[in-house]
Short mmCIF file of C-alpha atoms in Angstrom, two decimals:
data_model
loop_
_atom_site.label_atom_id
_atom_site.label_comp_id
_atom_site.label_asym_id
_atom_site.label_seq_id
_atom_site.Cartn_x
_atom_site.Cartn_y
_atom_site.Cartn_z
CA UNK A 18 110.11 70.35 118.52
CA UNK A 19 107.71 70.13 121.59
CA UNK A 20 106.54 73.83 121.41
CA UNK A 21 105.11 73.05 117.80
CA UNK A 22 102.80 70.61 119.39
CA UNK A 23 101.40 73.19 121.87
CA UNK A 24 97.41 74.25 121.43
CA UNK A 25 98.28 77.49 119.98
CA UNK A 26 99.81 75.81 117.04
CA UNK A 27 96.41 74.60 116.19
CA UNK A 28 95.30 76.29 112.44
CA UNK A 29 93.87 79.69 112.76
CA UNK A 30 90.15 79.76 111.54
CA UNK A 31 89.56 83.39 110.04
CA UNK A 32 85.84 83.97 109.54
CA UNK A 33 84.48 87.00 107.35
CA UNK A 34 80.97 88.55 107.38
CA UNK A 35 80.57 89.25 103.73
CA UNK A 36 77.35 90.83 104.30
CA UNK A 37 78.89 93.61 107.06
CA UNK A 38 82.20 93.66 105.33
CA UNK A 39 82.68 97.05 103.28
CA UNK A 40 85.69 96.06 101.19
CA UNK A 41 88.30 99.05 102.52
CA UNK A 42 91.04 96.55 102.19
CA UNK A 43 92.99 97.54 106.06
CA UNK A 44 93.11 93.94 106.53
CA UNK A 45 94.55 92.81 103.30
CA UNK A 46 96.90 95.52 103.39
CA UNK A 47 98.23 95.22 107.11
CA UNK A 48 98.18 91.52 107.23
CA UNK A 49 101.90 90.83 107.99
CA UNK A 50 101.73 87.08 106.64
CA UNK A 51 99.56 88.39 103.33
CA UNK A 52 96.93 85.77 104.48
CA UNK A 53 94.05 87.88 102.71
CA UNK A 54 92.82 88.72 99.62
CA UNK A 55 90.45 90.94 97.79
CA UNK A 56 87.51 89.03 95.54
CA UNK A 57 84.85 91.37 94.43
CA UNK A 58 84.99 93.81 96.27
CA UNK A 59 85.15 91.53 99.84
CA UNK A 60 88.23 90.12 101.93
CA UNK A 61 88.40 86.75 100.73
CA UNK A 62 90.72 84.24 103.41
CA UNK A 63 92.97 83.14 100.48
CA UNK A 64 95.96 81.61 102.96
CA UNK A 65 94.78 80.70 106.36
CA UNK A 66 97.89 77.99 107.07
CA UNK A 67 99.96 81.40 106.75
CA UNK A 68 98.07 82.85 109.77
CA UNK A 69 100.05 83.44 113.10
CA UNK A 70 97.28 84.87 114.84
CA UNK A 71 98.29 88.01 115.18
CA UNK A 72 94.57 89.23 115.05
CA UNK A 73 95.94 92.49 113.84
CA UNK A 74 92.86 91.87 111.08
CA UNK A 75 90.40 91.77 113.63
CA UNK A 76 91.27 94.23 116.00
CA UNK A 77 91.59 96.79 112.67
CA UNK A 78 88.66 96.05 110.90
CA UNK A 79 86.21 98.84 111.12
CA UNK A 80 83.44 96.47 109.96
CA UNK A 81 83.33 94.07 113.03
CA UNK A 82 83.49 91.72 109.90
CA UNK A 83 86.63 89.50 110.38
CA UNK A 84 87.03 87.44 113.52
CA UNK A 85 90.48 85.18 113.88
CA UNK A 86 90.11 81.72 116.17
CA UNK B 30 88.80 85.99 118.93
CA UNK B 31 86.80 88.83 121.02
CA UNK B 32 83.14 88.44 121.25
CA UNK B 33 81.69 92.33 120.37
CA UNK B 34 78.39 90.78 119.28
CA UNK B 35 77.08 90.70 123.33
CA UNK B 36 77.73 94.57 123.16
CA UNK B 37 76.15 95.92 119.91
CA UNK B 38 72.96 95.84 118.81
CA UNK B 39 73.53 93.41 116.14
CA UNK B 40 69.96 94.67 113.93
CA UNK B 41 71.40 97.98 113.16
CA UNK B 42 74.42 96.43 111.32
CA UNK B 43 75.98 96.66 108.69
CA UNK B 44 76.75 100.31 110.12
CA UNK B 45 75.85 103.57 108.51
CA UNK B 46 79.86 104.42 108.35
CA UNK B 47 81.43 104.33 104.81
CA UNK B 48 84.03 101.89 103.81
CA UNK B 49 87.25 102.27 105.64
CA UNK B 50 86.21 104.70 108.15
CA UNK B 51 87.85 104.63 111.28
CA UNK B 52 85.05 105.17 113.76
CA UNK B 53 84.19 101.05 113.72
CA UNK B 54 87.72 100.86 114.72
CA UNK B 55 87.06 103.38 117.83
CA UNK B 56 84.29 101.64 118.94
CA UNK B 57 85.52 98.42 119.31
CA UNK B 58 88.47 99.74 121.12
CA UNK B 59 86.00 100.84 123.59
CA UNK B 60 84.15 97.83 123.58
CA UNK B 61 87.13 95.75 124.47
CA UNK B 62 88.18 98.22 127.57
CA UNK B 63 84.57 98.50 128.77
CA UNK B 64 84.56 94.40 128.79
CA UNK B 65 88.30 94.47 130.26
CA UNK B 66 87.08 96.82 133.12
CA UNK B 67 84.01 94.63 134.06
CA UNK B 68 81.86 98.42 133.38
CA UNK B 69 78.19 96.70 133.75
CA UNK B 70 75.97 97.45 130.57
CA UNK B 71 73.28 98.79 132.49
CA UNK B 72 75.41 101.54 135.08
CA UNK B 73 76.93 102.92 131.80
CA UNK B 74 75.67 105.78 129.34
CA UNK B 75 76.59 106.58 126.43
CA UNK B 76 75.88 110.27 125.20
CA UNK B 77 76.58 111.65 121.58
CA UNK B 78 75.78 115.00 119.38
CA UNK B 79 75.56 115.08 115.84
CA UNK B 80 77.96 113.76 113.30
CA UNK B 81 79.44 110.67 112.06
CA UNK B 82 80.85 109.91 115.47
CA UNK B 83 77.80 110.56 117.07
CA UNK B 84 76.18 107.90 115.37
CA UNK B 85 77.95 105.07 117.45
CA UNK B 86 75.10 104.99 120.42
CA UNK B 87 72.91 103.80 117.72
CA UNK B 88 75.29 100.48 118.11
CA UNK B 89 76.28 99.88 121.78
CA UNK B 90 74.02 97.78 123.88
CA UNK B 91 74.45 100.27 126.57
CA UNK B 92 71.82 103.48 127.58
CA UNK B 93 72.30 105.79 125.10
CA UNK B 94 71.51 109.21 124.59
CA UNK B 95 71.54 110.86 120.74
CA UNK B 96 71.28 114.42 121.50
CA UNK B 97 71.79 117.70 119.71
CA UNK B 98 74.87 119.22 117.88
CA UNK B 99 77.21 120.06 120.09
CA UNK B 100 75.23 119.48 123.49
CA UNK B 101 76.51 116.22 124.18
CA UNK B 102 78.32 117.49 126.82
CA UNK B 103 75.55 119.45 128.31
CA UNK B 104 73.58 116.41 128.55
CA UNK B 105 75.94 114.40 129.45
CA UNK B 106 76.83 116.84 132.69
CA UNK B 107 73.09 116.37 133.47
CA UNK B 108 73.19 112.89 133.53
CA UNK B 109 76.10 112.74 135.67
CA UNK B 110 75.12 115.24 138.13
CA UNK B 111 71.55 113.61 138.65
CA UNK B 112 73.36 109.86 138.85
CA UNK B 113 76.91 110.08 139.67
CA UNK B 114 77.05 106.38 139.96
CA UNK B 115 76.78 105.94 136.30
CA UNK B 116 79.74 105.67 133.95
CA UNK B 117 78.99 108.49 131.54
CA UNK B 118 80.97 108.35 128.55
CA UNK B 119 80.61 111.25 125.74
CA UNK B 120 81.26 110.59 121.75
CA UNK B 121 81.81 113.68 119.88
CA UNK B 122 83.87 114.78 116.72
CA UNK B 123 86.00 117.82 115.82
CA UNK B 124 82.92 119.64 114.89
CA UNK B 125 80.48 119.01 117.33
CA UNK B 126 82.79 119.46 120.18
CA UNK B 127 85.13 122.38 119.00
CA UNK B 128 82.87 124.20 116.59
CA UNK B 129 79.00 124.03 117.61
CA UNK B 130 79.71 122.66 121.15
CA UNK B 131 83.23 124.61 121.72
CA UNK B 132 81.90 126.20 124.93
CA UNK B 133 80.45 123.17 126.54
CA UNK B 134 83.68 121.21 125.61
CA UNK B 135 85.98 124.02 127.49
CA UNK B 136 83.60 124.59 130.51
CA UNK B 137 83.26 120.69 130.85
CA UNK B 138 87.11 120.41 131.08
CA UNK B 139 87.37 123.42 133.55
CA UNK B 140 84.47 122.07 135.62
CA UNK B 141 86.40 118.75 135.94
CA UNK B 142 83.41 116.75 136.15
CA UNK B 143 83.57 113.09 135.71
CA UNK B 144 83.09 112.18 131.98
CA UNK B 145 84.94 109.93 129.75
CA UNK B 146 84.93 111.82 126.26
CA UNK B 147 86.25 110.33 122.82
CA UNK B 148 86.71 112.92 120.46
CA UNK B 149 87.03 111.28 116.76
CA UNK B 150 89.18 113.89 114.97
CA UNK B 151 88.75 113.07 111.62
CA UNK B 152 89.69 116.94 110.38
CA UNK B 153 86.29 117.38 108.61
CA UNK B 154 82.78 117.62 108.38
CA UNK B 155 81.92 114.02 106.98
CA UNK B 156 78.35 113.86 107.61
CA UNK B 157 77.32 117.12 105.98
CA UNK B 158 79.71 117.26 102.93
CA UNK B 159 83.17 118.04 103.91
CA UNK B 160 82.87 121.14 105.08
CA UNK B 161 86.28 122.61 106.75
CA UNK B 162 86.21 121.63 110.74
CA UNK B 163 88.17 123.48 113.18
CA UNK B 164 90.73 120.75 112.87
CA UNK B 165 91.21 120.94 109.22
CA UNK B 166 94.76 121.29 108.78
CA UNK B 167 96.18 124.76 106.94
CA UNK B 168 96.54 123.90 102.95
CA UNK B 169 94.09 120.73 103.43
CA UNK B 170 91.32 121.05 100.52
CA UNK B 171 87.31 120.77 101.94
CA UNK B 172 84.51 121.55 100.16
CA UNK B 173 84.52 124.77 101.58
CA UNK B 174 88.16 125.54 101.40
CA UNK B 175 88.72 124.78 97.26
CA UNK B 176 92.10 126.10 97.09
CA UNK B 177 93.00 124.72 100.75
CA UNK B 178 92.30 125.90 103.76
CA UNK B 179 93.54 129.18 105.15
CA UNK B 180 92.83 128.98 108.82
CA UNK B 181 95.12 127.40 111.12
CA UNK B 182 93.68 124.42 113.42
CA UNK B 183 92.74 124.04 116.74
CA UNK B 184 95.08 121.50 118.74
CA UNK B 185 92.25 119.84 120.70
CA UNK B 186 94.21 118.32 123.41
CA UNK B 187 96.07 121.48 123.85
CA UNK B 188 92.65 123.28 123.99
CA UNK B 189 91.74 120.63 127.07
CA UNK B 190 94.73 120.97 128.61
CA UNK B 191 95.01 124.76 128.53
CA UNK B 192 90.76 124.43 129.81
CA UNK B 193 91.79 122.24 132.95
CA UNK B 194 90.95 118.44 132.46
CA UNK B 195 92.28 116.35 134.32
CA UNK B 196 93.58 113.39 132.17
CA UNK B 197 94.17 114.57 128.41
CA UNK B 198 95.58 111.09 126.18
CA UNK B 199 95.51 111.27 122.55
CA UNK B 200 95.56 108.19 120.21
CA UNK B 201 95.00 106.77 116.62
CA UNK B 202 93.17 103.81 114.90
CA UNK B 203 96.34 102.35 113.53
CA UNK B 204 98.13 101.88 117.06
CA UNK B 205 94.51 100.07 117.93
CA UNK B 206 96.29 98.17 121.32
CA UNK B 207 97.33 101.41 122.40
CA UNK B 208 93.87 103.12 121.62
CA UNK B 209 92.61 100.51 123.96
CA UNK B 210 95.01 101.25 126.84
CA UNK B 211 94.29 105.20 126.65
CA UNK B 212 90.52 104.49 126.54
CA UNK B 213 91.10 102.36 129.65
CA UNK B 214 92.89 104.81 131.40
CA UNK B 215 90.56 107.50 130.67
CA UNK B 216 87.17 105.35 132.03
CA UNK B 217 88.60 104.77 134.81
CA UNK B 218 89.83 108.29 135.59
CA UNK B 219 88.05 110.53 138.20
CA UNK B 220 87.08 113.60 136.52
CA UNK B 221 87.15 115.01 132.88
CA UNK B 222 89.28 112.71 130.65
CA UNK B 223 89.49 113.45 126.79
CA UNK B 224 91.03 110.78 124.39
CA UNK B 225 91.24 112.50 120.94
CA UNK B 226 91.44 109.80 118.38
CA UNK B 227 92.93 110.71 115.06
CA UNK B 228 90.25 108.71 112.76
CA UNK B 229 90.40 108.53 109.22
CA UNK B 230 88.02 109.91 106.76
CA UNK B 231 88.64 108.43 103.35
CA UNK B 232 85.10 109.65 101.87
CA UNK B 233 85.10 113.43 102.79
CA UNK B 234 88.62 114.15 103.81
CA UNK B 235 90.47 111.73 101.66
CA UNK B 236 89.09 111.87 98.50
CA UNK B 237 89.55 115.72 98.46
CA UNK B 238 93.33 115.09 99.69
CA UNK B 239 94.86 112.70 97.73
CA UNK B 240 94.34 109.88 99.80
CA UNK B 241 90.98 108.43 98.73
CA UNK B 242 91.72 104.58 99.29
CA UNK B 243 91.61 103.86 103.12
CA UNK B 244 94.59 102.05 103.00
CA UNK B 245 96.38 105.43 102.44
CA UNK B 246 94.65 106.96 105.16
CA UNK B 247 95.88 104.31 107.28
CA UNK B 248 99.57 104.32 106.06
CA UNK B 249 99.77 107.95 106.52
CA UNK B 250 98.80 107.98 109.98
CA UNK B 251 101.33 104.91 110.44
CA UNK B 252 104.10 107.22 109.20
CA UNK B 253 103.14 110.37 111.10
CA UNK B 254 102.14 109.25 114.63
CA UNK B 255 105.05 109.54 117.18
CA UNK B 256 104.91 108.20 120.67
CA UNK B 257 105.32 111.13 123.78
CA UNK B 258 108.44 109.63 124.64
CA UNK B 259 109.97 109.65 121.21
CA UNK B 260 108.61 112.94 120.66
CA UNK B 261 110.45 114.59 123.50
CA UNK B 262 113.95 113.28 121.95
CA UNK B 263 113.00 114.58 118.45
CA UNK B 264 114.06 117.93 117.13
CA UNK B 265 111.75 120.73 116.01
CA UNK B 266 112.63 119.66 112.00
CA UNK B 267 111.93 116.17 112.81
CA UNK B 268 108.65 116.94 114.73
CA UNK B 269 107.48 118.75 111.16
CA UNK B 270 104.28 116.80 110.32
CA UNK B 271 104.21 114.46 112.63
CA UNK B 272 102.31 114.14 115.85
CA UNK B 273 102.34 112.87 119.00
CA UNK B 274 100.02 109.89 120.71
CA UNK B 275 99.96 108.55 124.33
CA UNK B 276 99.18 110.00 127.64
CA UNK B 277 99.38 114.24 127.72
CA UNK B 278 97.92 115.22 131.04
CA UNK B 279 97.36 112.98 134.26
CA UNK B 280 96.54 115.16 137.40
CA UNK B 281 94.48 115.00 140.64
CA UNK B 282 92.24 117.46 141.25
CA UNK B 283 88.74 117.92 142.65
CA UNK B 284 86.17 116.38 141.06
CA UNK B 285 82.91 118.48 140.43
CA UNK B 286 80.35 115.76 141.56
CA UNK B 287 82.29 114.69 144.71
CA UNK B 288 82.65 118.23 145.61
CA UNK B 289 78.85 118.90 144.95
CA UNK B 290 78.13 116.05 147.69
CA UNK B 291 80.32 117.24 150.19
CA UNK B 292 78.42 120.45 149.44
CA UNK B 293 74.71 118.53 149.97
CA UNK B 294 76.11 116.93 153.27
CA UNK B 295 77.33 120.71 154.51
CA UNK B 296 73.96 121.84 154.23
CA UNK B 297 72.31 119.32 155.57
CA UNK B 298 70.32 120.71 158.74
CA UNK B 299 71.46 119.07 161.99
CA UNK B 300 68.94 116.79 163.63
#
């Protein structure tokens, strides 16, 4: 469909600053598409293709450690 | 993606707050509101007292003042009267503002001076080791309430309303977009405006109250927050254990620095 070709369908780029991340798991627990996982006490982007760019992880990260583009 | 880095002092990161502390979430909501309103970083002053929340000014790249325990509002009043053109934001906590600085709090509200107060309510004294604060719920455990707290808590928003604040809202760090809107409204209000932000403290409060995991505290927020609109339609039975968020008061009344400027004009000798 035409809508699927729009710019907003570009795959999300999720970046985690592991130096600032304190591993609270808030982003992992409340991601509606289950894109994130914990690894070694820090957030890890496991399934970026599933991301719908709802931005909730970025908005709720207390450590300024996660961004979604 | 929002670029927070232009508003923060990156050299001070990672910040001092514990894993899962809500204070960072509030700071981010404040930064987004400031950005949306186009507040100048040079004409905005942030004043804080002592406590976890009061560490906030150390991380924001605006004019900042980290003052003495409970006295943030007194310092902020001085800043605002000296230069009423500045946007003055006060960042404080439940202990700082309603115990040690309780008198400053009610009188700043009564005076209706144009300050925006962000009060992070985490129900505990986090930094000093989890002692009971004026908002620790009845029955909750704290380092000074090993068998459960006996005292009823303050309703901070209710206190500010009764004391005469012109804008009072309550938000929480689970519903971040709503929090951002409330902070934006408070920043725009001419008069004493308070946003009470319910923010979890997993370390000092959660660990003593079976919510050691930050996610558990966020889930508890999600399940107990009710919007003011929905609150109105609920019965007393349904309201048990819940609290409302949204705008609780928004009125127009004479603002102190404006009244002071009028007085100066009136007293000026005629040419």
